[in-house]
Amino acid sequence: MTTSAQDIDRFVDAGELIPLLCSVAELSGDRTLLADEFRPKLDLEMIAIPEFGGLSQEVAEEAFERIRNALKRHFASGRKNGQTDLSAEDLVDFLTDGSDEYADLMRHELGEPEPVTWTKDEVAVGRDFVVGIVGAGQSGLAMARALRRSGIDFVMFEKADKVGGTWRWNAYPGCRLDTSTLAYSYSFFQRRDWRHYFAVREEIEDYYNDFAEHERLLESIRFNSKVVRASWKEDDSRWELAVEDTRSCEVSTVRVQALVSAVGFLNQPKIPDFADLDKCQGEKVHSAEWHSGVEYRGKRVAIIGTGASAYQIAPNIVDEVESLTIFQRSAPWILPAPLYEAEVSQGRQWLMENIPTYHRWLRMWEFWFSTIGKYAVTKADPNWSSTESVSEPNQRFRDALVQNIRRQYVGHEDLLDSVIPSYPVGAKRMLRDNGRWARTLQQPHTVLVTEEIDKFDEEGIRTVSGDHHRAHLTVLATGFDGTNYLGTIDVRGRGGLSLREHWGDESRAHKGVAIPGFPNLFCVQGPNTGLVAIGSQTFMAECAINYITECLRQLLVTGAAAIEPTQDAYRGYVKWIEEGNRGMAWAASAERSWYRNANGTNTVSWPYPLLTYYELTRSVEEDEVVMTYPSTQKTSV
Ligand code: NAP
């Protein structure tokens, strides 16, 4: 695509105003684009990205005009890109109105290269030190990159035959991102040629593959290798791993000095204990175990669940099935996303191709909104008494979403009682869609069942009132055992202590990463790092990885054999997390969710602003860890 004046006039309006101002200022050096009058006006309790960044129509038109003129001048000048004296600081300052609270975090999200301040050669000359990473999905690959940059040897174990983690396993029809593609991608591997605003599964798999190739990680991955046991060996301060070859079932032993779990928390399908499930003659498949042989075309299909997986499967099979029966226990909150299934427009493609940093600023903008906006509307007001909402802004959010639902069900008002959730917005993860869910429920051959399932029989499913629903295929979109962290590996720490027994049903980790008694063991996407309403999991993984790398640095700098959090730091942290969660919609409401264990304790969710996790994971504090030296005496750093 060319950069003629006509193209500029035609395509610039397809852009988001604020990211355009930043990226065109960066490209052209035109500082008038960063005038005070164009600074975004954001409301801390916003429920959607405001049009024109909160600027009035009149000011926005003036800004677009300046952008067009700046681009025309730039392209006509023949000047090379990147020849301006504007710094990231200038732009961040424009965006944040001079407040530097978020400046460092923003630079990180822009993908500004972070200097590697140390290497293994400097801190551990001649030391035999290898880190084992379990899982080659989003977290594992990013961890491997961080270690490679720091000069630390590693080996990765992946039970599948390729990279991609959850995107490798979840192969059901319609599987795609339900959060923005840009915000989901790594800050340090941003891409401008995404085909969808919400990437389809195959695109994400390709992205991870490209990343692994780009970083030359593939040669360090042992595919078809499942770590089944990890035992800490006190004598030589190593983790001994039992690794099963998933094809031959042979088990081999591998020893590493440190171990990183990057297995995620949505890797163990949860199949409820339905009475007589095994008696049902029809095919049954969990959403995460969907395979190309699943036969749904022309069949009577039952889907159990209405969470993130079910609401993607149903609209994508409904036109090809004989009948669709959806069993709903509680209705999901769904955020309107008109571009949910759309391909990226020609205008946006033009902007991505021709304004070198537009994609970075757009990603930052989306991240910025999801960082500050939804936090405020999911915070519970202790003086608010309603079961429908947790605060005044939360009630406003609810009202806006209910209005949207009512618009989608005109002519089908009989469904309204079933599809308007009774619990507060933010008590569970919200979904996004473009109206297809509502259209699916309104199909004449779709039935939404809200009554409890009593049992299965040979022909299908019976609910408690005795109604029977025949099914050739039952899709169990019933989620994952999200609170059972590291549940697929038998982990044994100091003195043979079993992690499973140590945790019981309450998985916890200091900073979501480390556990006393389990030296040199680190988790990415560990306990209480899950996000319900704000930000992106990618951000949380990047933060945890930074902390892990810092822990390893401490270990290598000091010549210690092992590092782990102190009991005090761990206990204090857990208490602080519990207090925080009590103040958020996902805990203040009594609504059931996979973030809570059987006792109702939330071991999954992160309760504070994202900035807090970012800051917590930048460094290792002196009094939070214990180091063990080869002579085995313990000392704080
Ligand atoms: P989920 O959100 O936990 O949903 C499970 C569904 O099954 C819920 O509707 C649940 O009802 C229902 N259910 C569970 N046990 C049941 C029972 N005994 N009887 C009737 N219904 C039952 O699981 P998911 O949809 O697989 O999603 C899990 C997580 O994976 C998401 O929160 C998200 O983090 C991730 N995910 C992401 C994407 C994406 O980005 N595209 C896609 C899929 C999944 P209740 O709500 O009443 O508990």
XYZ file of C-alpha atoms and ligand atoms in Angstrom:
685
model
C 0.000 0.000 0.000
C 1.312 3.445 -0.899
C 1.623 6.549 1.277
C -0.016 9.068 -1.066
C -2.005 12.031 0.248
C -5.163 10.233 -0.861
C -4.223 7.152 1.177
C -3.591 9.329 4.198
C -6.976 11.035 3.832
C -8.629 7.679 3.341
C -7.059 5.629 6.104
C -6.135 7.840 9.028
C -9.681 7.918 10.398
C -9.482 4.125 10.895
C -7.010 4.708 13.721
C -7.412 5.236 17.449
C -6.749 8.888 18.065
C -4.383 8.789 21.037
C -2.063 6.052 19.717
C -2.040 7.906 16.397
C -0.966 11.147 18.033
C 1.907 9.376 19.811
C 3.102 7.307 16.864
C 2.825 10.093 14.286
C 4.613 12.507 16.633
C 7.335 9.879 16.978
C 7.544 9.413 13.220
C 7.388 13.051 12.147
C 8.886 14.798 15.155
C 5.886 17.142 15.149
C 5.549 18.125 18.809
C 2.331 20.075 18.199
C 0.606 16.674 18.129
C 1.379 16.377 21.821
C -0.273 19.665 22.730
C -1.976 19.805 26.115
C -5.420 20.011 24.514
C -4.872 16.550 22.938
C -3.944 14.770 26.162
C -6.389 11.904 26.781
C -9.117 12.586 29.313
C -9.674 9.333 31.098
C -12.153 8.621 33.811
C -10.864 6.176 36.415
C -14.211 4.411 36.460
C -14.596 4.008 32.704
C -16.237 0.879 31.423
C -15.129 1.132 27.793
C -12.324 2.879 25.937
C -13.780 6.345 25.424
C -14.134 7.536 21.853
C -11.278 9.889 20.857
C -9.612 9.231 24.213
C -12.264 11.328 25.944
C -11.658 14.431 23.776
C -14.569 16.364 22.346
C -15.557 15.774 18.710
C -14.294 19.241 17.825
C -10.878 18.778 19.404
C -10.617 15.288 17.926
C -11.276 16.618 14.422
C -8.549 19.188 14.876
C -6.179 16.448 16.077
C -6.954 14.182 13.106
C -6.333 17.096 10.744
C -2.933 17.736 12.309
C -2.100 14.031 12.087
C -2.969 13.971 8.383
C -0.881 17.066 7.710
C 2.069 15.755 9.706
C 1.977 12.479 7.786
C 1.755 14.244 4.416
C 4.730 16.431 5.286
C 6.693 13.475 6.569
C 6.143 11.213 3.577
C 6.741 14.095 1.133
C 10.033 14.990 2.854
C 11.551 11.606 2.110
C 13.048 11.688 5.599
C 13.967 8.331 7.032
C 11.867 6.931 9.843
C 13.152 7.325 13.349
C 15.063 10.564 12.737
C 13.351 12.652 15.406
C 14.457 13.830 18.811
C 11.283 12.720 20.596
C 11.931 10.206 23.345
C 9.667 7.578 24.873
C 9.685 9.787 27.991
C 8.133 12.705 26.071
C 5.357 10.458 24.830
C 4.681 8.733 28.130
C 4.562 12.157 29.740
C 1.907 13.233 27.224
C -0.153 10.152 27.924
C 0.031 10.321 31.697
C -0.175 14.094 32.002
C 3.201 14.326 33.611
C 2.587 11.786 36.367
C 5.537 9.421 36.447
C 3.862 6.768 38.611
C 3.227 4.543 35.615
C 6.117 5.714 33.428
C 8.377 2.710 33.979
C 5.541 0.234 33.504
C 4.524 1.984 30.305
C 8.008 1.871 28.866
C 8.010 -1.827 29.642
C 4.693 -2.323 27.855
C 5.927 -0.339 24.871
C 8.593 -2.984 24.525
C 11.461 -0.589 25.213
C 14.488 -2.884 25.415
C 15.533 -3.529 28.994
C 19.284 -3.698 29.440
C 20.729 -6.991 30.596
C 22.881 -5.824 33.452
C 24.629 -9.095 34.181
C 25.652 -12.332 32.553
C 26.512 -15.753 33.819
C 30.169 -15.171 32.955
C 30.273 -12.290 35.371
C 28.597 -14.014 38.264
C 29.143 -17.735 38.045
C 32.284 -18.508 36.157
C 32.658 -22.214 35.642
C 29.573 -23.055 37.650
C 27.450 -25.925 36.456
C 23.963 -24.433 36.524
C 21.023 -25.518 34.418
C 17.392 -24.497 34.836
C 14.635 -26.928 33.910
C 11.503 -25.313 32.484
C 8.309 -27.336 32.401
C 6.002 -26.281 29.574
C 6.662 -24.597 26.233
C 3.599 -22.373 26.131
C 3.389 -18.640 26.588
C 5.146 -18.591 29.987
C 7.791 -21.237 29.305
C 8.948 -19.653 26.061
C 9.207 -16.210 27.657
C 11.131 -17.690 30.599
C 13.541 -19.367 28.194
C 14.137 -16.074 26.412
C 14.927 -14.342 29.704
C 17.423 -17.046 30.671
C 19.032 -17.005 27.241
C 19.525 -13.234 27.515
C 21.123 -13.721 30.919
C 23.434 -16.450 29.714
C 21.913 -19.149 31.940
C 21.642 -22.657 30.527
C 18.232 -24.274 30.460
C 16.355 -27.253 29.169
C 12.611 -27.233 28.462
C 10.211 -30.132 28.755
C 7.004 -30.139 26.757
C 4.514 -32.993 26.816
C 3.119 -32.073 23.387
C 4.937 -32.337 20.090
C 5.014 -28.602 19.521
C 4.991 -25.283 21.327
C 1.873 -23.267 22.182
C 0.605 -24.685 25.485
C -3.085 -24.120 25.955
C -3.446 -23.039 22.307
C -2.008 -26.380 21.252
C -4.576 -28.337 23.299
C -7.770 -26.334 22.889
C -8.765 -27.248 19.356
C -12.528 -26.819 19.602
C -14.461 -24.970 16.878
C -14.337 -21.202 17.352
C -11.315 -21.168 19.680
C -9.814 -17.696 19.623
C -8.728 -14.932 21.944
C -11.465 -13.188 23.851
C -9.091 -10.386 24.822
C -7.310 -8.009 22.463
C -4.665 -9.696 20.335
C -2.216 -6.835 20.778
C -2.486 -6.753 24.557
C -2.133 -10.551 24.688
C 1.136 -10.616 22.748
C 4.493 -10.267 24.511
C 5.720 -6.711 25.151
C 9.086 -7.773 23.718
C 7.797 -9.499 20.575
C 5.163 -7.226 19.142
C 3.743 -7.764 15.744
C 1.900 -5.509 13.368
C 0.495 -8.035 10.896
C -2.136 -9.767 13.037
C -5.121 -10.751 10.894
C -7.770 -10.376 13.603
C -8.514 -7.985 16.434
C -9.112 -11.159 18.476
C -6.707 -13.720 17.053
C -7.871 -17.186 16.113
C -6.123 -20.131 17.684
C -4.004 -20.937 14.622
C -2.639 -17.385 14.501
C -1.570 -17.567 18.130
C 0.086 -20.939 17.596
C 1.992 -19.460 14.641
C 3.004 -16.501 16.786
C 4.559 -18.748 19.452
C 6.263 -20.845 16.800
C 7.728 -17.760 15.156
C 8.866 -16.509 18.538
C 10.527 -19.822 19.412
C 12.319 -19.824 16.051
C 13.293 -16.174 16.316
C 14.844 -16.761 19.749
C 16.357 -20.109 18.682
C 14.545 -21.905 21.491
C 13.371 -24.981 19.623
C 16.680 -26.820 19.954
C 16.438 -26.534 23.753
C 12.996 -28.122 23.991
C 12.495 -31.806 24.694
C 9.115 -32.474 23.094
C 6.855 -35.417 24.017
C 8.390 -35.223 27.465
C 6.184 -35.067 30.517
C 7.699 -34.242 33.903
C 5.869 -36.499 36.337
C 7.974 -36.126 39.473
C 10.392 -33.530 40.820
C 12.386 -34.199 44.011
C 14.784 -31.815 45.711
C 18.105 -33.487 46.462
C 19.605 -31.823 49.495
C 23.073 -33.346 49.091
C 23.894 -31.617 45.868
C 21.152 -28.963 45.812
C 19.432 -30.132 42.667
C 16.021 -31.071 41.454
C 15.821 -34.614 40.205
C 13.152 -34.933 37.548
C 11.397 -38.044 36.345
C 10.549 -37.372 32.716
C 8.186 -39.655 30.842
C 8.392 -40.023 27.075
C 4.740 -39.662 26.062
C 5.190 -42.045 23.101
C 7.200 -44.904 24.626
C 6.176 -44.268 28.275
C 9.822 -44.742 29.229
C 10.910 -42.662 32.198
C 14.323 -41.031 32.371
C 16.032 -39.014 35.115
C 17.279 -35.484 34.576
C 19.015 -33.290 37.173
C 18.778 -29.521 37.147
C 19.825 -26.872 39.653
C 16.589 -24.893 39.466
C 13.102 -25.643 38.234
C 10.504 -23.339 36.693
C 6.927 -24.477 36.403
C 5.367 -22.886 33.347
C 2.483 -25.350 33.104
C -0.258 -22.735 33.561
C -3.333 -23.268 35.660
C -5.831 -24.252 33.008
C -4.321 -27.560 32.038
C -6.378 -30.053 34.022
C -9.868 -30.530 32.566
C -12.561 -30.660 35.234
C -15.310 -33.158 34.623
C -18.076 -32.875 37.208
C -19.142 -35.997 38.972
C -22.431 -36.400 37.051
C -24.416 -39.469 38.056
C -24.290 -42.237 35.435
C -22.136 -40.234 33.038
C -20.537 -43.482 31.918
C -23.906 -45.033 31.053
C -24.504 -42.490 28.314
C -24.027 -44.151 24.921
C -23.412 -40.926 23.034
C -19.975 -39.444 22.489
C -18.611 -37.227 25.299
C -15.761 -34.805 24.990
C -14.283 -32.136 27.245
C -13.755 -28.832 25.434
C -9.983 -29.006 25.987
C -9.837 -32.528 24.541
C -11.703 -31.781 21.324
C -10.164 -33.504 18.293
C -10.855 -33.651 14.579
C -12.866 -36.883 14.974
C -15.606 -35.317 17.116
C -18.850 -35.717 15.172
C -21.340 -32.950 15.650
C -22.675 -32.287 12.157
C -26.305 -33.357 11.865
C -26.311 -34.566 15.482
C -28.241 -33.722 18.617
C -25.613 -31.925 20.668
C -25.636 -30.996 24.358
C -23.162 -28.461 25.739
C -22.725 -28.285 29.491
C -21.443 -24.918 30.685
C -21.670 -21.332 29.488
C -18.130 -20.135 30.226
C -15.333 -18.919 27.936
C -15.083 -22.218 26.051
C -18.795 -22.993 25.648
C -19.706 -19.555 24.358
C -17.131 -19.968 21.579
C -18.137 -23.510 20.636
C -21.923 -23.057 20.485
C -22.131 -20.287 17.828
C -19.592 -22.119 15.709
C -21.491 -25.391 15.488
C -25.111 -24.303 15.808
C -25.747 -24.041 12.072
C -24.596 -27.596 11.441
C -26.275 -29.564 14.217
C -29.729 -31.117 14.344
C -30.356 -29.572 17.754
C -28.350 -27.778 20.397
C -29.159 -27.992 24.099
C -27.125 -25.702 26.326
C -27.048 -26.423 30.058
C -26.425 -23.219 31.966
C -25.777 -23.058 35.681
C -25.180 -19.318 35.742
C -25.281 -16.805 32.914
C -22.032 -15.137 31.819
C -21.493 -11.378 31.667
C -20.593 -10.523 28.110
C -18.892 -7.310 27.019
C -19.971 -6.020 23.623
C -17.149 -6.373 21.079
C -18.413 -5.618 17.569
C -15.014 -6.538 16.033
C -14.810 -9.841 17.913
C -14.738 -12.000 14.766
C -13.738 -9.340 12.243
C -10.596 -9.322 10.162
C -8.391 -6.288 10.601
C -9.678 -3.482 8.336
C -7.734 -2.181 5.354
C -7.365 1.171 7.121
C -5.820 -0.393 10.197
C -3.524 -2.512 8.018
C -2.348 0.656 6.292
C -1.638 2.351 9.609
C 0.223 -0.710 10.901
C 2.335 -0.925 7.760
C 3.170 2.737 7.356
C 3.444 4.181 10.849
C 6.271 2.170 12.362
C 5.235 2.409 16.009
C 1.452 2.651 15.683
C 1.040 -1.011 16.780
C 3.110 -0.403 19.923
C 1.105 2.624 20.962
C -2.181 0.925 20.199
C -1.156 -2.065 22.300
C -0.113 0.268 25.091
C -3.389 2.173 24.855
C -5.473 -0.988 25.119
C -3.353 -2.230 27.983
C -3.514 1.144 29.729
C -7.285 1.173 29.578
C -7.619 -2.359 30.887
C -5.155 -1.526 33.641
C -6.808 1.443 35.185
C -10.377 1.319 33.920
C -11.851 -1.922 35.087
C -10.007 -2.047 38.384
C -12.096 0.771 39.790
C -15.390 -0.764 38.687
C -14.663 -4.139 40.260
C -13.540 -2.802 43.626
C -16.123 -3.471 46.309
C -17.518 -0.646 48.403
C -17.840 -2.024 51.980
C -20.906 0.169 52.532
C -22.709 -1.007 49.417
C -25.508 -3.461 50.112
C -26.747 -5.280 47.049
C -26.296 -8.779 45.745
C -26.397 -7.471 42.168
C -23.431 -5.134 42.368
C -20.553 -4.240 44.669
C -20.420 -0.436 44.340
C -22.046 2.477 42.572
C -19.711 2.351 39.514
C -20.153 -1.417 39.439
C -23.936 -0.942 39.365
C -23.529 1.528 36.466
C -21.437 -1.021 34.622
C -24.170 -3.595 35.242
C -26.886 -1.271 33.991
C -24.956 -0.602 30.762
C -24.456 -4.315 30.123
C -28.087 -5.162 30.907
C -29.191 -2.512 28.431
C -27.038 -4.167 25.805
C -28.534 -7.583 26.606
C -32.072 -6.177 26.308
C -31.228 -4.802 22.864
C -29.966 -8.215 21.784
C -33.121 -10.074 22.880
C -35.847 -7.953 21.295
C -38.577 -10.425 20.275
C -37.064 -13.068 22.590
C -37.867 -11.457 25.926
C -38.774 -14.874 27.354
C -35.005 -15.549 27.529
C -34.150 -12.400 29.472
C -34.568 -13.872 32.934
C -32.121 -16.611 32.041
C -29.471 -14.517 30.333
C -29.183 -11.579 32.725
C -26.712 -12.686 35.384
C -27.882 -12.325 38.968
C -24.365 -11.769 40.325
C -22.207 -8.600 40.113
C -20.128 -7.761 37.079
C -16.575 -8.859 37.798
C -17.493 -11.695 40.163
C -16.317 -13.961 37.340
C -14.294 -13.416 34.201
C -16.282 -11.554 31.549
C -16.599 -12.716 27.966
C -16.659 -10.678 24.766
C -18.804 -11.103 21.723
C -20.477 -9.467 18.780
C -24.018 -10.726 19.417
C -23.539 -14.276 18.127
C -24.172 -15.814 21.530
C -27.609 -14.176 21.685
C -28.363 -15.226 18.098
C -27.343 -18.799 18.933
C -29.727 -18.961 21.882
C -32.519 -17.582 19.706
C -32.260 -20.318 17.045
C -35.400 -22.458 16.839
C -33.384 -25.643 17.323
C -31.506 -24.314 20.387
C -32.773 -24.925 23.918
C -31.304 -23.168 26.945
C -31.756 -25.336 30.023
C -31.250 -23.615 33.351
C -32.422 -26.444 35.527
C -29.881 -28.529 37.416
C -28.688 -31.755 35.842
C -29.865 -34.797 37.775
C -28.141 -37.585 35.884
C -27.195 -39.100 32.571
C -28.809 -42.151 31.037
C -28.169 -44.184 27.893
C -29.804 -41.632 25.624
C -28.845 -38.318 27.163
C -29.355 -36.035 30.156
C -32.161 -35.742 32.689
C -32.691 -32.632 34.804
C -34.047 -32.577 38.341
C -37.649 -31.973 37.258
C -37.491 -35.119 35.139
C -37.157 -33.417 31.730
C -35.088 -35.472 29.339
C -32.736 -34.182 26.623
C -31.495 -36.646 24.030
C -27.905 -36.163 22.909
C -25.658 -37.936 20.416
C -22.752 -35.790 21.552
C -22.194 -34.126 24.929
C -19.584 -31.376 25.121
C -18.314 -30.914 28.655
C -17.327 -27.243 28.584
C -17.046 -27.419 32.344
C -13.676 -25.749 32.774
C -10.510 -26.682 34.580
C -9.263 -27.562 38.008
C -7.752 -24.092 38.280
C -6.963 -24.185 41.979
C -4.927 -27.399 41.760
C -1.620 -25.804 40.780
C 1.100 -28.121 39.624
C -1.400 -30.943 40.133
C 0.101 -33.094 37.381
C 3.567 -33.278 38.960
C 4.495 -35.008 42.210
C 6.737 -32.301 43.712
C 8.840 -33.127 46.781
C 10.811 -30.388 48.513
C 13.143 -30.378 51.506
C 13.009 -33.608 53.529
C 10.717 -35.179 50.919
C 7.886 -32.751 51.759
C 5.073 -33.216 49.257
C 3.910 -29.940 47.744
C 0.414 -31.342 47.384
C 0.245 -32.211 51.067
C 1.920 -28.967 52.094
C -0.637 -26.936 50.166
C -3.668 -29.096 50.875
C -6.397 -27.350 48.928
C -4.793 -23.942 49.350
C -2.035 -23.323 46.827
C -0.053 -20.219 47.670
C 3.266 -18.757 46.644
C 5.290 -15.729 47.655
C 4.730 -13.157 44.907
C 2.910 -15.959 43.083
C 6.304 -17.507 42.409
C 8.107 -19.267 45.286
C 7.310 -21.473 48.294
C 9.344 -21.977 51.504
C 10.652 -25.526 51.771
C 10.870 -25.812 47.981
C 14.210 -24.193 47.139
C 14.991 -23.109 43.602
C 11.431 -23.850 42.530
C 9.626 -21.048 40.745
C 6.170 -20.725 39.209
C 5.045 -18.545 36.323
C 1.267 -17.940 36.359
C 1.379 -19.276 39.910
C -1.142 -18.930 42.760
C -3.002 -15.612 42.995
C -1.633 -14.203 39.766
C -4.828 -14.782 37.773
C -6.655 -11.735 36.444
C -10.445 -11.609 36.472
C -11.258 -8.194 35.089
C -8.110 -6.212 34.463
C -4.969 -6.396 32.352
C -3.555 -9.414 30.573
C -2.076 -12.705 31.778
C 0.900 -12.058 29.510
C 1.811 -9.073 31.647
C 1.607 -11.153 34.830
C 3.851 -13.824 33.287
C 6.413 -11.223 32.207
C 6.481 -9.786 35.740
C 6.925 -13.205 37.378
C 9.699 -14.038 34.927
C 11.530 -10.866 35.876
C 11.330 -11.821 39.546
C 12.549 -15.358 38.860
C 15.479 -14.027 36.876
C 16.308 -11.689 39.765
C 16.196 -14.616 42.221
C 18.572 -16.567 40.023
C 20.835 -13.531 39.840
C 20.980 -13.408 43.653
C 21.801 -17.078 43.712
C 24.559 -16.819 41.162
C 26.026 -13.547 42.438
C 26.349 -14.828 45.983
C 27.503 -18.313 45.062
C 24.595 -19.787 47.025
C 23.240 -23.214 46.247
C 19.587 -22.466 46.915
C 17.129 -19.640 47.404
C 13.622 -19.688 48.836
C 11.292 -17.200 50.529
C 11.322 -16.864 54.291
C 8.309 -18.208 56.179
C 7.567 -14.680 57.404
C 7.616 -13.169 53.941
C 5.409 -15.971 52.639
C 2.843 -15.754 55.451
C 2.715 -11.964 55.339
C 2.232 -12.043 51.596
C -0.595 -14.576 51.760
C -2.376 -12.487 54.396
C -2.021 -9.365 52.278
C -3.380 -11.177 49.221
C -6.388 -12.423 51.197
C -7.150 -8.935 52.459
C -6.942 -7.569 48.937
C -9.197 -10.214 47.450
C -11.868 -9.587 50.065
C -12.233 -6.087 48.621
C -12.883 -7.136 45.030
C -16.055 -8.181 43.200
C -14.802 -11.740 42.652
C -14.612 -12.360 46.380
C -17.093 -9.869 47.798
C -19.880 -11.673 45.953
C -20.953 -15.156 46.952
C -20.907 -16.307 43.306
C -19.162 -19.637 42.714
C -16.130 -19.598 40.398
C -13.064 -21.626 39.568
C -10.926 -19.071 41.413
C -12.065 -20.478 44.708
C -11.218 -23.774 46.303
C -13.731 -26.060 48.002
C -13.685 -23.819 51.107
C -14.389 -20.699 49.103
C -10.821 -19.340 49.483
C -9.582 -17.528 46.421
C -6.201 -18.997 45.477
C -6.253 -17.801 41.883
C -6.947 -14.073 41.625
C -4.622 -11.099 41.891
C -6.473 -8.409 43.857
C -4.388 -5.234 43.479
C -3.579 -2.821 40.649
C -1.231 -4.200 38.008
C 1.350 -1.575 38.901
C 1.683 -3.198 42.322
C 2.636 -6.586 40.843
C 5.004 -4.902 38.416
C 6.806 -3.115 41.250
C 6.853 -6.174 43.535
C 8.553 -8.275 40.894
C 11.288 -5.839 39.851
C 13.714 -6.937 42.552
C 14.376 -9.354 45.408
C 14.258 -7.682 48.823
C 16.933 -8.581 51.344
C 14.581 -9.823 54.027
C 12.243 -11.866 51.878
C 14.541 -14.756 50.964
C 16.822 -17.269 52.591
C 19.913 -18.455 50.791
C 21.534 -21.811 51.442
C 25.240 -22.098 50.807
C 27.098 -25.249 49.866
C 28.211 -25.611 53.511
C 24.424 -25.811 54.219
C 24.230 -22.973 56.748
C 21.304 -20.593 56.115
C 21.719 -16.839 55.836
C 19.612 -14.022 54.528
C 20.959 -12.207 51.485
P -15.276 -21.980 32.992
O -15.203 -20.550 32.661
O -14.892 -22.444 34.333
O -16.739 -22.434 32.648
C -17.206 -23.694 33.012
C -18.691 -23.713 32.810
O -19.180 -24.977 33.180
C -19.406 -22.677 33.681
O -20.484 -22.141 32.968
C -19.859 -23.515 34.860
O -20.989 -22.983 35.521
C -20.213 -24.806 34.144
N -20.220 -25.934 35.033
C -19.204 -26.410 35.787
N -19.607 -27.463 36.503
C -20.905 -27.651 36.202
C -21.898 -28.577 36.637
N -21.608 -29.511 37.547
N -23.138 -28.468 36.124
C -23.424 -27.505 35.236
N -22.551 -26.609 34.773
C -21.308 -26.682 35.266
O -14.397 -22.869 31.968
P -13.952 -22.514 30.495
O -15.101 -22.001 29.745
O -13.244 -23.689 29.933
O -12.939 -21.352 30.730
C -11.969 -21.456 31.758
C -10.966 -20.346 31.621
O -10.158 -20.611 30.483
C -11.534 -18.987 31.355
O -11.933 -18.307 32.504
C -10.371 -18.309 30.661
O -9.453 -17.850 31.604
C -9.785 -19.428 29.865
N -10.280 -19.452 28.473
C -9.907 -18.437 27.651
C -10.360 -18.437 26.367
C -9.927 -17.346 25.457
O -9.219 -16.432 25.745
N -10.358 -17.393 24.275
C -11.184 -19.430 25.892
C -11.530 -20.463 26.755
C -11.069 -20.461 28.045
P -20.807 -21.848 36.650
O -20.407 -20.611 35.901
O -22.116 -21.728 37.290
O -19.734 -22.324 37.568
